[in-house]
CSV table of C-alpha atoms in Angstrom, one decimal:
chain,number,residue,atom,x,y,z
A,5,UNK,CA,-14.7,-69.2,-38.1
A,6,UNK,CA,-16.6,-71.7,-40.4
A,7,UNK,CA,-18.7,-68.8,-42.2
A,8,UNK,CA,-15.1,-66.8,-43.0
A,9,UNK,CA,-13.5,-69.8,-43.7
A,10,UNK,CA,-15.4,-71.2,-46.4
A,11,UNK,CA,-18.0,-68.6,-47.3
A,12,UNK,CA,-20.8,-70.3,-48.9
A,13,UNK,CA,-20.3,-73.9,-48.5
A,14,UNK,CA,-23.1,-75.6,-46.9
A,15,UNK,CA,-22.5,-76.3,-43.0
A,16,UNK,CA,-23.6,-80.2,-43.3
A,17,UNK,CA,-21.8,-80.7,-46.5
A,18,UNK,CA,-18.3,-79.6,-44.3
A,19,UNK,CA,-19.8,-82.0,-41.7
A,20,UNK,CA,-19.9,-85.1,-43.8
A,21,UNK,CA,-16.1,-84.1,-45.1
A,22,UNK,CA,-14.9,-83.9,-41.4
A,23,UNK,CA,-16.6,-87.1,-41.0
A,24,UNK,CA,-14.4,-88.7,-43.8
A,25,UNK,CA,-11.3,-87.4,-42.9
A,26,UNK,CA,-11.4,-87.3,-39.4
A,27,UNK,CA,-13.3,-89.9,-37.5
A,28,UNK,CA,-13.6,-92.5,-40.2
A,29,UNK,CA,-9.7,-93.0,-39.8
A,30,UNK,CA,-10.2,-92.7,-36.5
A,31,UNK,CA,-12.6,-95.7,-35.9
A,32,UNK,CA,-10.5,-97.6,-37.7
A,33,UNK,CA,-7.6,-97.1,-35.8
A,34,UNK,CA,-9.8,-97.9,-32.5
A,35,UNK,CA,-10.6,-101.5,-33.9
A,36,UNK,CA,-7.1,-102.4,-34.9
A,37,UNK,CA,-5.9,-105.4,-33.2
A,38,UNK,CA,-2.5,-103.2,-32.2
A,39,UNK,CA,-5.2,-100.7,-30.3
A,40,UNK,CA,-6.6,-103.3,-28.9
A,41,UNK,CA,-3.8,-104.7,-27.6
A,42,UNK,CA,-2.2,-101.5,-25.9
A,43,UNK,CA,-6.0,-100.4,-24.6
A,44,UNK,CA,-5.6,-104.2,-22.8
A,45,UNK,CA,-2.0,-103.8,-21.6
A,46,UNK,CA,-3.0,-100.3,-20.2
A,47,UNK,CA,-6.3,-101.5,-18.3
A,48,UNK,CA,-3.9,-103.7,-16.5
A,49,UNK,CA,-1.8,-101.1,-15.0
């Protein structure tokens, strides 16, 4: 899929742009206090 998609482009430069739009968002979202506080109300269960 990646070779048709974007015929090309460099496979690590794609990497590093999935990095910044997916997980970087991502980690942020894992160390907000609001996570935090669901991932603790949810362990209690």
């Amino acid at each position: 899929m990646r070779a048709t998609a974007n015929p090309g482009v460099v496979d690590s430069d794609q990497h590093a742009l999935a990095v910044d739009i997916e997980i970087t968002p991502q980690a942020r979202s894992i160390e907000s206090p609001e996570f935090q506080n669901r991932l603790s109300a949810a362990k209690q269960r």
